[in-house]
Amino acid sequence: MFPAKPVPIDSAHRDEAIDVSHARIRAATRNLPFYVTHVTHAGMIGRALDLAFRTEQFSALDLIAKDLDENSDPRVLERAAQFFSNNQQDHKAVQLLAYAKMYNEAVALIARKNVMMTDELDTLLTPAKTEKSGISNVDRIKLLDEIARCCLQQGNYHFAAKKFTQAGNKLEAMRALLKSGDTAKIVLFANTARSKDIYKMAGNYLQTLNWKDDAELMRQVENFYLKANAMDLLASFYEACAQVEIDDYRDYEKGIAAYGEALRCLSRKNDEKESESRAAYYADRKDRLGEIVEKIKQFLAAKKLYETDPGESLRQLTQMSQEENIDDIVRLGDIFSITIVHNVKRSNYRKAWQIIEQCEQRRPKIDMRHYLTANILNQICDEIGVPRLGAQDNSDEENDEGEKTIEYSHAMKRIAHDDNNDD
């Protein structure tokens, strides 16, 4: 007997059959979340997960994920993590890998997909030292270090510092904090770390801030370098203080005091382990500081001499102004300002103006508006009949005697006091 021939179906009936089939699938799919929830609550998470995978039901997967935790089957957690990662839900994937104690895979995913670190992930990815998972202390430290470097790449410097600290790497933790620019936390960490290298790093960082106008910052810089016994760095800081006093405030008395402190710091530095070239460098530096101190003393002495012997004072100042590179130590504008004021007092306005013109023609130019008050400059210009010089902002206030200057901190004064007692 021959088999029955199939009954041909016209296109209209075929489309109707397809529609019915799709309708059944949609109906089954609509009921899937309820079915998955029922199966999940029955403890058949693996079966529910498999069903949700095959049908790609994201809402059902979300329902399943809510019931997954550290006690779930690691194989189920890994499979769910893979699915969530493939569907751009990387944060959830990292969480599931952490539940499965697949820490290395979780950190690799964070690095690959730039998953932002949160407090929750931080807790999940930080195994306790006594955890029963069997992770060794060496592996734990390596894991924490990898997490910290992921945080660095994200610019999450506070988390990075935290993880480096947990890994016992305080230097890297400090470097991360320095990148954050959080001064309060940098100072706090440096004070608690009790490391000479970290003290130096903190002192160097604070010098990048506006310490010139902040006496507290100055004290902190000094204290950190003292704790680190970094006499060379402290000497450099005192040199910077001296330059501020001279350049910004024209206070040579405080400038020479700061240079003196720098010289004392270098004199205290006596490290037999220093290389020969390094020792020679410090010796040259001390000689240079000694020369600076002597030149400033000469300037101050000549300036004071003007009160009793103006002629000899001006002769010494003129001779000093002709020395090579003297402007690196004593500003030529400060020397010439004394000569100009001397001529104004004697109504020698044309001579005073000639000195101003010579300063203008020098290379580099010396702008006497930085060194003389507007009243004196205007008087000279008016007397010889030339246009007044343009206004210089704050020239009157900045050049008045008794203008406020930065006071040395208690730490600096204490050093000076101790040195005097030693002498």
PDB file of C-alpha atoms in Angstrom, residues 7 80 142 165 180 246 276 353:
ATOM      1  CA  VAL A   7      -2.773  17.290   1.459  1.00  0.00           C
ATOM      2  CA  ALA A  80      24.581  33.781  35.279  1.00  0.00           C
ATOM      3  CA  LYS A 142      47.937  40.242  44.966  1.00  0.00           C
ATOM      4  CA  THR A 165      46.744  50.162  52.280  1.00  0.00           C
ATOM      5  CA  SER A 180      43.446  62.820  44.424  1.00  0.00           C
ATOM      6  CA  ILE A 246      63.092  89.080  49.118  1.00  0.00           C
ATOM      7  CA  GLU A 276      81.543  61.267  46.591  1.00  0.00           C
ATOM      8  CA  TRP A 353      65.459 110.346  36.223  1.00  0.00           C
TER       9      TRP A 353
END
